[in-house]
Short mmCIF file of C-alpha atoms in Angstrom, two decimals:
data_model
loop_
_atom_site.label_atom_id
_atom_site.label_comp_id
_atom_site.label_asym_id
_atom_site.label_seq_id
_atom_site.Cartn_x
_atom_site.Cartn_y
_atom_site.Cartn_z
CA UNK A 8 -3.52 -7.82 -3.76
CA UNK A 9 0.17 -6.45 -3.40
CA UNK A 10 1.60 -5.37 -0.26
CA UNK A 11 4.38 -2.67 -0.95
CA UNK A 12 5.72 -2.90 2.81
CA UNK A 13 6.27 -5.41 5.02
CA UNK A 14 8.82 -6.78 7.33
CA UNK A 15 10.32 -9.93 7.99
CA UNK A 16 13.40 -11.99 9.75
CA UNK A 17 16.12 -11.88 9.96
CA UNK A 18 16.02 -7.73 11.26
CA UNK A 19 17.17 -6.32 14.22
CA UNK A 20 14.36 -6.75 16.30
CA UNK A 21 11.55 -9.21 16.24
CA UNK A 22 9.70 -10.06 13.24
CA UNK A 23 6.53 -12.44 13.59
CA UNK A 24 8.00 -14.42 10.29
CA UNK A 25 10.84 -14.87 8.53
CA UNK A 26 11.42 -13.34 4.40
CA UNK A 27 10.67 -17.12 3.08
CA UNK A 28 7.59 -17.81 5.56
CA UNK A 29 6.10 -14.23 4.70
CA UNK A 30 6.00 -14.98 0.94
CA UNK A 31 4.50 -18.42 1.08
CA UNK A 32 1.73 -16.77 3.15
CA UNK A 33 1.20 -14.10 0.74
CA UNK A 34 0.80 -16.64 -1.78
CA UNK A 35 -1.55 -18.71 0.21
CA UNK A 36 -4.10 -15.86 0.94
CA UNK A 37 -3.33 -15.29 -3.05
CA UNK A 38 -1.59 -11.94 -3.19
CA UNK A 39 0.15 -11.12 -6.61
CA UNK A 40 3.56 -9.65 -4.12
CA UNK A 41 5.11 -7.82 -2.17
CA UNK A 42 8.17 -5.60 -1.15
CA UNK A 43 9.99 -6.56 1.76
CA UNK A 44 11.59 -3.37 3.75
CA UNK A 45 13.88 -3.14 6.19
CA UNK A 46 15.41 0.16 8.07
CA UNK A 47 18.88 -1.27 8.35
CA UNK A 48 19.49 -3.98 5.86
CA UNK A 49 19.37 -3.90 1.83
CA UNK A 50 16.19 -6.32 1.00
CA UNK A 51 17.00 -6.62 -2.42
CA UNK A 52 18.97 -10.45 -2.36
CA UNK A 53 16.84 -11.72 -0.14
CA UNK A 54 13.83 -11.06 -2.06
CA UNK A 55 15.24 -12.84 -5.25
CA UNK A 56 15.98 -15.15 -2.99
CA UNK A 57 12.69 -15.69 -1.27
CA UNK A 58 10.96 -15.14 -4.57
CA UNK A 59 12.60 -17.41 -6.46
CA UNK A 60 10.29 -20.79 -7.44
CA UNK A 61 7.50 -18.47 -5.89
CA UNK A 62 4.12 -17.62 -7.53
CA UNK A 63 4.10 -14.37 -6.47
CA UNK A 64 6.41 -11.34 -7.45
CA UNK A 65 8.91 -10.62 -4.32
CA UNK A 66 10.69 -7.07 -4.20
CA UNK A 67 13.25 -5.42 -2.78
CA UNK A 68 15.25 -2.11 -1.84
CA UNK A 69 16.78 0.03 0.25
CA UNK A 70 16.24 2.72 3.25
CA UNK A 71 18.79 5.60 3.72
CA UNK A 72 20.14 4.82 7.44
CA UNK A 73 23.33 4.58 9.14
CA UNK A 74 24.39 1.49 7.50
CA UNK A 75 24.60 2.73 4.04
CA UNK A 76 26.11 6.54 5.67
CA UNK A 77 22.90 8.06 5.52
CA UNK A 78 22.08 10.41 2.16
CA UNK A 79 24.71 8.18 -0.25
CA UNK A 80 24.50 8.19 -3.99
CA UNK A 81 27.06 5.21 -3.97
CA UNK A 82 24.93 2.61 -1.71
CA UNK A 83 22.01 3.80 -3.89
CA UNK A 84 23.68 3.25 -6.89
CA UNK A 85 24.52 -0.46 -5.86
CA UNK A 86 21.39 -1.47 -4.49
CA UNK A 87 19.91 -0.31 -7.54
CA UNK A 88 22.53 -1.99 -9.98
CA UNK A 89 21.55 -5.01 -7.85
CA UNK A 90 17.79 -4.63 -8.65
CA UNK A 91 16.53 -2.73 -5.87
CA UNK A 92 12.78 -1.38 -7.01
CA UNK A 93 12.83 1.15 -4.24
CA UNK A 94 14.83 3.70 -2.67
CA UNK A 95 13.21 5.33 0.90
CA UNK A 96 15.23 7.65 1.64
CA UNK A 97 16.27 8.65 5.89
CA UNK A 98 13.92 6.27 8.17
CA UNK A 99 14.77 4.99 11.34
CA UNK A 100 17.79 7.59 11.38
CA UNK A 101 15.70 10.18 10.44
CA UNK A 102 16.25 13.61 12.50
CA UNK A 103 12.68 13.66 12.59
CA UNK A 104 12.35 9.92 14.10
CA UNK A 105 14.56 11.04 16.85
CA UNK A 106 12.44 14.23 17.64
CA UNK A 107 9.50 12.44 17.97
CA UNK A 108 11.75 10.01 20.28
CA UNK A 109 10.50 6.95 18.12
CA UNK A 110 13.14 3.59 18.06
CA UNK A 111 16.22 3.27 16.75
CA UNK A 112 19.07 0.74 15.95
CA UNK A 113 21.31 3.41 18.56
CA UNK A 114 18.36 2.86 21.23
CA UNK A 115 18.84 -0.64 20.96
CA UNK A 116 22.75 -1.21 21.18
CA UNK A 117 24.17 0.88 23.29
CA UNK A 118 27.52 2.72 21.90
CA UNK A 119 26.57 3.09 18.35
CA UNK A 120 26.42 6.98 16.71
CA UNK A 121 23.08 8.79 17.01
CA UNK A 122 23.62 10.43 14.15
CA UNK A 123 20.83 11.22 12.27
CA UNK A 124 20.31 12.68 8.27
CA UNK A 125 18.43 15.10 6.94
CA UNK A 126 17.65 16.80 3.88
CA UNK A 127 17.47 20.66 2.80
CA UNK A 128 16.48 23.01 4.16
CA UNK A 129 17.14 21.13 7.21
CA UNK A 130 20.39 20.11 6.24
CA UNK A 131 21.52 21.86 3.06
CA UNK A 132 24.83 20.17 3.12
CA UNK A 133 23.08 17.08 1.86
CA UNK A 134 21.61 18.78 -1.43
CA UNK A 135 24.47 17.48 -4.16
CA UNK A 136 23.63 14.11 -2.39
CA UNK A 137 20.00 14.15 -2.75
CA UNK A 138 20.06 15.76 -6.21
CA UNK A 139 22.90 12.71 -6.91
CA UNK A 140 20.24 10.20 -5.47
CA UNK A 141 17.24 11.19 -7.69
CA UNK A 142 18.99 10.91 -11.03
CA UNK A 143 19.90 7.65 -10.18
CA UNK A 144 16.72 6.49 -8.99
CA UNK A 145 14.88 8.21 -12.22
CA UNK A 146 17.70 6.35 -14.46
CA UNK A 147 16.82 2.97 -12.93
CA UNK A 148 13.09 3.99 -13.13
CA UNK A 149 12.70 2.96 -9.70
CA UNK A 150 10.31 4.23 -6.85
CA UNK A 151 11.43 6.81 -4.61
CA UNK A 152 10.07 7.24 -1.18
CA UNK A 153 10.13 9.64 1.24
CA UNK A 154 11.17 7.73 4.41
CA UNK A 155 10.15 9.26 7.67
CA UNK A 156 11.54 13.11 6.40
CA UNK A 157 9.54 15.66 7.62
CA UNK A 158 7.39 17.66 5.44
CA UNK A 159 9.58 20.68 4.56
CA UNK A 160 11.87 18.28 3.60
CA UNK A 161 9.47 16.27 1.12
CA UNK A 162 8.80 19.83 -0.08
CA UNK A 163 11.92 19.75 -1.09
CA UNK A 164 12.92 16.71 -2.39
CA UNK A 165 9.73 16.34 -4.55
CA UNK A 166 10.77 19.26 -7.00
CA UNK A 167 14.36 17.75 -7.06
CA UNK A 168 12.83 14.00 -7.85
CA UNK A 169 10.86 15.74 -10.27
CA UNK A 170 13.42 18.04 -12.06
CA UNK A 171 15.16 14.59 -12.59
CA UNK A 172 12.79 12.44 -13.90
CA UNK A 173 11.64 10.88 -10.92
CA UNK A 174 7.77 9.57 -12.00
CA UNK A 175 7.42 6.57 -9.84
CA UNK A 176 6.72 8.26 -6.02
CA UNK A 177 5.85 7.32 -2.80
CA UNK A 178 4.63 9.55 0.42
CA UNK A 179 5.87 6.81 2.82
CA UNK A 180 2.81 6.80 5.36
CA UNK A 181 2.73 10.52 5.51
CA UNK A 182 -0.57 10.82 8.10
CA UNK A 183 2.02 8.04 10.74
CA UNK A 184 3.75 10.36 13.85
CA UNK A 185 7.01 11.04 11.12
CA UNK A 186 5.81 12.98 9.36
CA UNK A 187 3.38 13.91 10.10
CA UNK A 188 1.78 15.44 6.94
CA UNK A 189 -2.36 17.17 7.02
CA UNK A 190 -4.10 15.85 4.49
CA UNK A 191 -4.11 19.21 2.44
CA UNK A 192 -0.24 19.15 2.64
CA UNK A 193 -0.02 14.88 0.76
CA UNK A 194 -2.81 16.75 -1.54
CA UNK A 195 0.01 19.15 -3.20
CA UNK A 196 2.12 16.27 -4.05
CA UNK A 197 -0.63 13.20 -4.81
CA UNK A 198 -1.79 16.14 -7.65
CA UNK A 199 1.31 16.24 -9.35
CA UNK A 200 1.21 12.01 -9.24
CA UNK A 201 2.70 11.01 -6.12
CA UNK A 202 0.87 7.85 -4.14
CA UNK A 203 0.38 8.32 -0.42
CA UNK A 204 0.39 5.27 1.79
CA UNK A 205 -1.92 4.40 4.62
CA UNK A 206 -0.81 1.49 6.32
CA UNK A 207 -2.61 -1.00 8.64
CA UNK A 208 0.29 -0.35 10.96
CA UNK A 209 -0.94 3.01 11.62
CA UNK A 210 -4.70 1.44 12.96
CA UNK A 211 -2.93 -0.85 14.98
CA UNK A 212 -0.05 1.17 17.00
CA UNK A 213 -0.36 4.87 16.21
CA UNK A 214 -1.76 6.82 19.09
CA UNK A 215 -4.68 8.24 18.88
CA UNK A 216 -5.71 7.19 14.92
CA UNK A 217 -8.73 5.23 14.20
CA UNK A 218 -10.36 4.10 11.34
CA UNK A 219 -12.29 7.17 11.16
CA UNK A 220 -8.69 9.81 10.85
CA UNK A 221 -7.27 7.38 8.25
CA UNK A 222 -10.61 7.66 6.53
CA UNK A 223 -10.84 11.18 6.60
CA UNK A 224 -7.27 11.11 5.67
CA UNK A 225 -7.94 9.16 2.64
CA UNK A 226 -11.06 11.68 1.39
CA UNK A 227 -8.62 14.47 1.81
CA UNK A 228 -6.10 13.37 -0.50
CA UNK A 229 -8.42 10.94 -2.85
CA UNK A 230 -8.50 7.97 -2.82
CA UNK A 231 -7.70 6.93 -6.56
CA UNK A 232 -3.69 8.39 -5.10
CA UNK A 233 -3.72 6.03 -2.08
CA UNK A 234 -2.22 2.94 -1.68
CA UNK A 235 -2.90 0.39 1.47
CA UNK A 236 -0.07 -1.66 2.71
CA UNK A 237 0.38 -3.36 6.18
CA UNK A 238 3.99 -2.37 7.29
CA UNK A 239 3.63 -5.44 9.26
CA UNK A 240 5.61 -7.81 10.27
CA UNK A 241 5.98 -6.92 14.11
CA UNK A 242 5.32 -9.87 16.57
CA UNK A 243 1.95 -8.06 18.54
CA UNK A 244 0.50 -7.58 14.44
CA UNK A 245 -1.97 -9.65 12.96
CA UNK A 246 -0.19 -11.83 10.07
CA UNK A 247 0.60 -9.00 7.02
CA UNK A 248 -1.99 -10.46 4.66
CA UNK A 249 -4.78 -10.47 7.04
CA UNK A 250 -3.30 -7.32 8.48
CA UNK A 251 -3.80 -5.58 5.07
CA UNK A 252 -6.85 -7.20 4.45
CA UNK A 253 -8.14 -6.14 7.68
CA UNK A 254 -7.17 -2.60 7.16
CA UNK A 255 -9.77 -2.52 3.95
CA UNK A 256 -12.74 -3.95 5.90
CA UNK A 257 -11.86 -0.89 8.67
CA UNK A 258 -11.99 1.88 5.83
CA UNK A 259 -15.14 0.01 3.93
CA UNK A 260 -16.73 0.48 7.60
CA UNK A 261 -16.20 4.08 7.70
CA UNK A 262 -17.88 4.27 3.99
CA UNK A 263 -15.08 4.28 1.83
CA UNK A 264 -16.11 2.74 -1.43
CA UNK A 265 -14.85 -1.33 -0.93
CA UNK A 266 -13.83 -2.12 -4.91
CA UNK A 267 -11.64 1.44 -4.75
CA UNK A 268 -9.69 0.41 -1.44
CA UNK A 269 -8.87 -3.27 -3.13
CA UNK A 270 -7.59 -1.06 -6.07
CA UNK A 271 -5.22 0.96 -3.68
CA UNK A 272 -4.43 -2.42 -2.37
CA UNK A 273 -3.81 -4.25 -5.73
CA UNK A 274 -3.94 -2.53 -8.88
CA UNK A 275 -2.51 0.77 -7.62
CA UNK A 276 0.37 -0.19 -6.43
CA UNK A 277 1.14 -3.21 -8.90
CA UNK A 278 1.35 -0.08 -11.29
CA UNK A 279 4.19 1.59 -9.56
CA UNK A 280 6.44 -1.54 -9.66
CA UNK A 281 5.44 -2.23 -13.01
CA UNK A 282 8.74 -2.27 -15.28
#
Protein backbone atom coordinates (compact mmCIF):
# COMPACT_ATOMS: atom_id res chain seq x y z
CA UNK A 1 0.00 0.00 0.00
CA UNK A 2 0.95 3.83 -0.27
CA UNK A 3 -0.15 6.33 2.10
CA UNK A 4 -0.34 9.83 0.31
CA UNK A 5 -0.73 11.74 3.79
CA UNK A 6 0.67 11.45 6.87
CA UNK A 7 2.32 13.42 9.53
CA UNK A 8 5.28 13.21 11.48
CA UNK A 9 7.94 15.13 13.94
CA UNK A 10 9.33 17.48 14.08
CA UNK A 11 5.73 19.83 13.47
CA UNK A 12 4.29 22.23 15.53
CA UNK A 13 2.28 20.21 17.61
CA UNK A 14 2.54 16.62 18.62
CA UNK A 15 3.17 13.92 16.28
CA UNK A 16 3.03 10.18 17.62
CA UNK A 17 6.50 9.57 15.49
CA UNK A 18 9.07 11.24 14.09
CA UNK A 19 9.71 11.49 9.69
CA UNK A 20 12.56 8.61 10.13
CA UNK A 21 10.46 6.33 12.68
CA UNK A 22 7.25 6.73 10.37
CA UNK A 23 9.07 5.34 7.30
CA UNK A 24 10.74 2.38 8.91
CA UNK A 25 7.21 1.45 10.07
CA UNK A 26 5.77 1.79 6.74
CA UNK A 27 8.33 -0.46 5.57
CA UNK A 28 7.83 -2.97 8.26
CA UNK A 29 4.00 -3.43 7.70
CA UNK A 30 5.42 -3.49 3.85
CA UNK A 31 3.97 -0.37 2.28
CA UNK A 32 5.55 0.64 -1.16
CA UNK A 33 5.52 4.81 0.45
CA UNK A 34 4.34 7.50 1.41
CA UNK A 35 4.06 11.40 1.37
CA UNK A 36 4.78 13.13 4.41
CA UNK A 37 2.61 16.57 4.83
CA UNK A 38 2.88 19.17 6.93
CA UNK A 39 0.63 22.58 7.20
CA UNK A 40 3.56 24.77 8.06
CA UNK A 41 6.81 23.28 6.98
CA UNK A 42 8.11 22.23 3.30
CA UNK A 43 8.39 18.17 3.60
CA UNK A 44 10.28 17.85 0.64
CA UNK A 45 14.22 17.53 2.33
CA UNK A 46 13.18 15.67 4.89
CA UNK A 47 11.66 13.05 2.88
CA UNK A 48 14.91 12.52 0.76
CA UNK A 49 16.25 12.51 3.79
CA UNK A 50 14.18 9.95 5.59
CA UNK A 51 13.95 7.99 2.38
CA UNK A 52 17.24 7.71 1.64
CA UNK A 53 18.79 3.84 2.22
CA UNK A 54 14.93 3.11 2.63
CA UNK A 55 12.96 0.35 0.79
CA UNK A 56 10.16 2.27 0.35
CA UNK A 57 9.56 5.47 -1.84
CA UNK A 58 9.34 8.67 0.67
CA UNK A 59 7.66 11.98 -0.75
CA UNK A 60 7.39 15.28 -0.19
CA UNK A 61 5.73 18.85 -0.77
CA UNK A 62 4.26 21.72 0.20
CA UNK A 63 0.90 23.39 1.75
CA UNK A 64 0.03 27.07 0.93
CA UNK A 65 0.07 28.70 4.62
CA UNK A 66 1.46 31.62 6.25
CA UNK A 67 4.94 30.52 6.09
CA UNK A 68 5.35 30.47 2.43
CA UNK A 69 2.79 34.06 2.26
CA UNK A 70 -0.10 32.16 1.48
CA UNK A 71 -1.13 31.86 -2.56
CA UNK A 72 2.87 32.29 -3.78
CA UNK A 73 4.06 31.20 -7.16
CA UNK A 74 7.73 31.80 -5.87
CA UNK A 75 7.66 29.27 -2.70
CA UNK A 76 5.88 26.94 -5.18
CA UNK A 77 8.30 27.29 -7.65
CA UNK A 78 11.17 26.34 -5.14
CA UNK A 79 9.66 23.58 -3.46
CA UNK A 80 9.04 22.21 -6.70
CA UNK A 81 12.64 22.91 -8.20
CA UNK A 82 13.58 21.08 -4.97
CA UNK A 83 11.44 17.98 -5.85
CA UNK A 84 8.33 18.60 -4.15
CA UNK A 85 5.60 15.92 -5.74
CA UNK A 86 2.78 17.93 -4.33
CA UNK A 87 1.45 21.27 -4.01
CA UNK A 88 -1.94 21.65 -1.49
CA UNK A 89 -2.78 24.68 -1.82
CA UNK A 90 -4.43 27.09 1.59
CA UNK A 91 -4.80 24.50 4.67
CA UNK A 92 -4.48 25.32 8.08
CA UNK A 93 -4.72 29.15 7.00
CA UNK A 94 -7.50 28.52 5.04
CA UNK A 95 -10.47 31.23 5.42
CA UNK A 96 -12.56 28.34 5.49
CA UNK A 97 -10.50 26.53 8.46
CA UNK A 98 -11.04 29.60 10.46
CA UNK A 99 -14.90 29.68 9.80
CA UNK A 100 -15.35 26.42 10.88
CA UNK A 101 -13.08 27.60 14.00
CA UNK A 102 -10.75 24.48 13.38
CA UNK A 103 -6.73 24.92 14.76
CA UNK A 104 -4.28 26.97 13.70
CA UNK A 105 -0.51 27.83 14.06
CA UNK A 106 -2.14 31.67 15.26
CA UNK A 107 -4.34 29.62 17.92
CA UNK A 108 -1.37 28.16 19.18
CA UNK A 109 1.19 31.14 19.61
CA UNK A 110 -0.31 33.90 20.61
CA UNK A 111 0.72 37.26 18.55
CA UNK A 112 1.15 35.79 15.19
CA UNK A 113 -1.24 37.26 12.04
CA UNK A 114 -4.59 35.50 11.54
CA UNK A 115 -4.50 36.08 8.25
CA UNK A 116 -6.01 33.72 6.23
CA UNK A 117 -5.98 33.06 1.99
CA UNK A 118 -8.38 32.42 -0.24
CA UNK A 119 -9.00 31.90 -3.74
CA UNK A 120 -11.60 33.46 -6.37
CA UNK A 121 -14.39 34.18 -6.15
CA UNK A 122 -13.69 34.51 -2.59
CA UNK A 123 -10.75 36.43 -3.04
CA UNK A 124 -10.29 37.47 -6.67
CA UNK A 125 -7.18 39.35 -5.89
CA UNK A 126 -5.42 36.02 -5.70
CA UNK A 127 -6.36 34.87 -9.39
CA UNK A 128 -2.81 35.88 -11.31
CA UNK A 129 -1.41 33.91 -8.25
CA UNK A 130 -3.36 30.85 -8.59
CA UNK A 131 -3.31 30.87 -12.41
CA UNK A 132 0.82 31.49 -11.74
CA UNK A 133 0.67 28.36 -9.35
CA UNK A 134 -0.98 25.85 -11.77
CA UNK A 135 1.39 26.33 -14.67
CA UNK A 136 4.03 25.62 -12.51
CA UNK A 137 2.68 22.70 -10.93
CA UNK A 138 1.49 21.27 -14.58
CA UNK A 139 5.26 22.10 -15.81
CA UNK A 140 6.74 20.01 -12.97
CA UNK A 141 3.94 17.42 -13.58
CA UNK A 142 3.28 17.41 -10.04
CA UNK A 143 -0.03 16.79 -8.01
CA UNK A 144 -2.11 19.58 -7.09
CA UNK A 145 -4.40 19.52 -4.18
CA UNK A 146 -7.01 21.40 -3.02
CA UNK A 147 -6.12 22.06 0.66
CA UNK A 148 -8.98 22.80 2.95
CA UNK A 149 -10.61 25.60 0.14
CA UNK A 150 -14.07 25.56 0.15
CA UNK A 151 -16.01 24.27 -2.67
CA UNK A 152 -16.71 27.40 -4.77
CA UNK A 153 -13.29 27.83 -4.61
CA UNK A 154 -12.27 24.21 -5.98
CA UNK A 155 -14.88 25.18 -8.59
CA UNK A 156 -12.70 27.46 -9.47
CA UNK A 157 -9.42 26.42 -9.35
CA UNK A 158 -10.18 23.07 -11.13
CA UNK A 159 -10.91 24.82 -14.60
CA UNK A 160 -7.73 26.99 -14.02
CA UNK A 161 -5.52 23.62 -13.11
CA UNK A 162 -7.08 22.29 -16.04
CA UNK A 163 -6.71 25.13 -18.66
CA UNK A 164 -2.97 24.67 -17.65
CA UNK A 165 -2.25 21.30 -17.91
CA UNK A 166 -2.79 20.29 -14.54
CA UNK A 167 -3.63 16.16 -14.94
CA UNK A 168 -2.36 14.87 -11.70
CA UNK A 169 -5.36 16.10 -8.97
CA UNK A 170 -6.29 15.69 -5.66
CA UNK A 171 -9.77 16.62 -3.71
CA UNK A 172 -7.88 16.83 -0.37
CA UNK A 173 -10.50 14.93 1.94
CA UNK A 174 -13.37 16.80 0.47
CA UNK A 175 -16.38 14.87 2.69
CA UNK A 176 -13.77 16.24 6.26
CA UNK A 177 -15.61 19.61 8.07
CA UNK A 178 -13.31 21.97 5.30
CA UNK A 179 -14.81 21.54 2.89
CA UNK A 180 -17.15 20.20 3.15
CA UNK A 181 -18.08 18.88 -0.35
CA UNK A 182 -21.74 16.38 -1.01
CA UNK A 183 -20.85 13.65 -2.72
CA UNK A 184 -22.64 14.86 -6.01
CA UNK A 185 -20.47 18.06 -5.82
CA UNK A 186 -16.50 15.59 -5.68
CA UNK A 187 -18.66 13.68 -8.56
CA UNK A 188 -18.27 16.83 -11.09
CA UNK A 189 -14.63 16.89 -10.63
CA UNK A 190 -13.63 12.86 -9.99
CA UNK A 191 -15.48 12.71 -13.81
CA UNK A 192 -13.19 14.90 -15.39
CA UNK A 193 -10.14 12.68 -13.48
CA UNK A 194 -9.65 14.16 -10.24
CA UNK A 195 -9.04 11.53 -7.08
CA UNK A 196 -10.97 12.29 -3.93
CA UNK A 197 -9.48 11.28 -0.63
CA UNK A 198 -11.14 9.62 2.31
CA UNK A 199 -8.94 9.47 5.09
CA UNK A 200 -8.92 7.29 8.27
CA UNK A 201 -8.59 10.58 10.07
CA UNK A 202 -12.01 11.44 9.23
CA UNK A 203 -13.45 7.87 11.13
CA UNK A 204 -11.45 8.66 13.93
CA UNK A 205 -12.04 12.56 14.87
CA UNK A 206 -14.69 14.00 12.57
CA UNK A 207 -17.95 14.54 14.34
CA UNK A 208 -20.59 12.82 13.55
CA UNK A 209 -19.00 10.46 10.43
CA UNK A 210 -19.00 6.79 10.62
CA UNK A 211 -18.07 4.17 8.54
CA UNK A 212 -21.39 4.11 7.05
CA UNK A 213 -21.20 8.34 5.63
CA UNK A 214 -17.67 7.64 4.32
CA UNK A 215 -19.16 4.60 2.66
CA UNK A 216 -21.94 6.23 1.21
CA UNK A 217 -19.53 8.90 0.39
CA UNK A 218 -17.40 6.61 -1.50
CA UNK A 219 -20.60 5.02 -3.71
CA UNK A 220 -21.44 8.56 -4.53
CA UNK A 221 -18.38 9.51 -6.16
CA UNK A 222 -17.05 5.78 -7.22
CA UNK A 223 -14.90 4.20 -5.92
CA UNK A 224 -12.36 3.41 -8.85
CA UNK A 225 -11.69 7.82 -8.17
CA UNK A 226 -11.01 7.33 -4.43
CA UNK A 227 -8.00 7.08 -2.75
CA UNK A 228 -7.60 5.99 1.19
CA UNK A 229 -4.91 7.58 3.18
CA UNK A 230 -4.61 7.93 7.05
CA UNK A 231 -3.69 11.69 7.62
CA UNK A 232 -2.30 10.30 10.72
CA UNK A 233 0.23 10.98 12.64
CA UNK A 234 -1.58 12.67 15.73
CA UNK A 235 -0.62 11.23 19.22
CA UNK A 236 -4.58 9.86 20.22
CA UNK A 237 -4.31 7.91 16.32
CA UNK A 238 -3.64 4.45 15.88
CA UNK A 239 0.00 4.09 14.21
CA UNK A 240 -0.58 5.44 10.23
CA UNK A 241 -0.13 1.98 8.74
CA UNK A 242 -2.54 0.26 10.89
CA UNK A 243 -4.55 3.44 10.84
CA UNK A 244 -4.93 3.08 7.01
CA UNK A 245 -5.24 -0.41 7.16
CA UNK A 246 -7.90 -0.14 9.62
CA UNK A 247 -9.80 2.34 7.63
CA UNK A 248 -10.21 -0.54 4.71
CA UNK A 249 -11.51 -3.24 7.09
CA UNK A 250 -14.26 -0.27 8.27
CA UNK A 251 -15.40 0.34 4.52
CA UNK A 252 -15.13 -3.68 3.61
CA UNK A 253 -17.67 -3.85 6.73
CA UNK A 254 -20.08 -1.54 5.28
CA UNK A 255 -19.87 -3.75 1.85
CA UNK A 256 -17.53 -1.96 -0.12
CA UNK A 257 -15.82 -4.39 -2.40
CA UNK A 258 -12.24 -5.32 -0.20
CA UNK A 259 -9.68 -5.86 -3.46
CA UNK A 260 -11.14 -2.19 -4.85
CA UNK A 261 -10.43 -0.31 -1.42
CA UNK A 262 -6.63 -1.92 -1.37
CA UNK A 263 -6.52 -0.46 -4.97
CA UNK A 264 -7.52 3.11 -3.69
CA UNK A 265 -5.02 2.35 -1.06
CA UNK A 266 -2.12 1.10 -3.31
CA UNK A 267 -2.37 1.10 -6.90
CA UNK A 268 -4.45 4.28 -7.17
CA UNK A 269 -2.52 6.45 -5.70
CA UNK A 270 1.02 4.93 -6.63
CA UNK A 271 -0.34 6.11 -10.14
CA UNK A 272 -0.58 9.73 -9.30
CA UNK A 273 3.06 9.97 -8.05
CA UNK A 274 4.18 7.96 -10.78
CA UNK A 275 6.89 10.11 -12.82
Amino acid sequence: MFDLHVHAAPDVVDRRLDDAATVEAYERDGYTGCVLKAHYESTVGRAHAAGRNRGVRVLGGLALNQHVGGVNPAAVEAALAAGARIIWFPTADALTQRRAGLPRLCGLRPGLSEHTYALPPVDPSTETAARDICARIARYDAVLATGHISVEEVEWLLPVAWEAGVTRILLTHPAYTVPGMSAEQARRFTERGALAEITAFQLFHQPRCTAADLAEFARGVGLDRVVLSSDAGQPDSPPAPQALRILIDALAGQGLDREALHASAGAVPERLFDH
